[in-house]
Tab-separated table of C-alpha atoms in Angstrom:
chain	number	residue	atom	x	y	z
A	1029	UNK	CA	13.822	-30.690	-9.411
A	1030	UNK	CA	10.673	-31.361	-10.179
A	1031	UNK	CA	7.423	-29.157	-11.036
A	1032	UNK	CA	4.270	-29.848	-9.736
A	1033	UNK	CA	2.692	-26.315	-10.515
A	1034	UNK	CA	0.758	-27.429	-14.312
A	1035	UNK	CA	-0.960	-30.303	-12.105
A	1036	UNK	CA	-4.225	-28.212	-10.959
A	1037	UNK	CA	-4.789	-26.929	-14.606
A	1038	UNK	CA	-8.228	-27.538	-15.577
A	1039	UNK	CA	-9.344	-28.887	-11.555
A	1040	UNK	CA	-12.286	-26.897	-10.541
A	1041	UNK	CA	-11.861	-26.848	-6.948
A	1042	UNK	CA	-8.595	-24.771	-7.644
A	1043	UNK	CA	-11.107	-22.017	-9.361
A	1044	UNK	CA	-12.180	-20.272	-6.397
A	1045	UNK	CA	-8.984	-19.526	-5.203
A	1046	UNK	CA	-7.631	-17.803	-8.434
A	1047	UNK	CA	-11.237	-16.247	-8.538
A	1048	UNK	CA	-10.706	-14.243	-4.503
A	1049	UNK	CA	-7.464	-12.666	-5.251
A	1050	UNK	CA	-9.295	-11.415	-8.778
A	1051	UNK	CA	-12.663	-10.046	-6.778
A	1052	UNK	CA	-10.247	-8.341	-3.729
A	1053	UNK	CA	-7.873	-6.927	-5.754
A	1054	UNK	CA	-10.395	-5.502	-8.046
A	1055	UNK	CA	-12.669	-4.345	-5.060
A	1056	UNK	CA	-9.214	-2.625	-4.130
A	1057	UNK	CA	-8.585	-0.937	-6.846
A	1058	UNK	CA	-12.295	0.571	-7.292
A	1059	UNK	CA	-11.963	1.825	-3.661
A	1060	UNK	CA	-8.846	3.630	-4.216
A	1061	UNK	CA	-9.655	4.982	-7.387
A	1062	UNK	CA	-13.362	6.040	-5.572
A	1063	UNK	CA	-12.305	7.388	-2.499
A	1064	UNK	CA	-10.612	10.861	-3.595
A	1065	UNK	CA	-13.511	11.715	-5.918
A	1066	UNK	CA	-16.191	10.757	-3.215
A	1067	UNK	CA	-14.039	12.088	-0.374
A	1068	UNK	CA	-16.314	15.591	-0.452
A	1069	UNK	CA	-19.042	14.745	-2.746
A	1070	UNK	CA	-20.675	11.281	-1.924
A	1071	UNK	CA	-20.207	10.438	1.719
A	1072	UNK	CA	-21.681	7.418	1.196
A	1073	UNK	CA	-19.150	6.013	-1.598
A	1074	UNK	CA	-16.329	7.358	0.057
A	1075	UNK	CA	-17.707	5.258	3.389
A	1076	UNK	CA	-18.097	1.896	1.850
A	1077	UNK	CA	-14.773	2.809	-0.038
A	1078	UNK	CA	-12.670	3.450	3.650
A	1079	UNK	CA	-14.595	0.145	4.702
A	1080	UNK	CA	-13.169	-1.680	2.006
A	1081	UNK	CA	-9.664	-0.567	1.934
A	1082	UNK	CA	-9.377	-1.072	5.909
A	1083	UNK	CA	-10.564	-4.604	4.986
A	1084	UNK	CA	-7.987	-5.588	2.820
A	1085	UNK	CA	-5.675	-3.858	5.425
A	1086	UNK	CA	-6.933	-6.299	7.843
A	1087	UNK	CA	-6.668	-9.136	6.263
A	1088	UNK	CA	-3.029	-8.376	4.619
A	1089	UNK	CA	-0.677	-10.704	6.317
């Protein structure tokens, strides 16, 4: 069998796609970590945080 994974190494169109699951899953993890500390204090945090974690939630397949 043969492996064809190493052959995008170093191709910069494969960059962006490596780069979304980075910037989602860290958007993620800030909104989780937000939204119980903002939940009574910062209505506006915890809002943006709820839109962001139903977001993912949307687009999980």
């Amino acid at each position: 069998m043969l492996d064809f994974g190493g052959l995008n190494v170093g191709d910069p169109a494969c960059g962006p796609s490596v780069a979304l699951p980075c910037g989602c899953g860290w958007a993620l993890s800030v909104a989780l970590i937000a939204l119980p500390y903002a939940q009574h204090t910062g209505p506006t945090i915890a809002a943006a945080s709820r839109r962001i974690i139903e977001a993912m939630l949307d687009d999980a397949p």
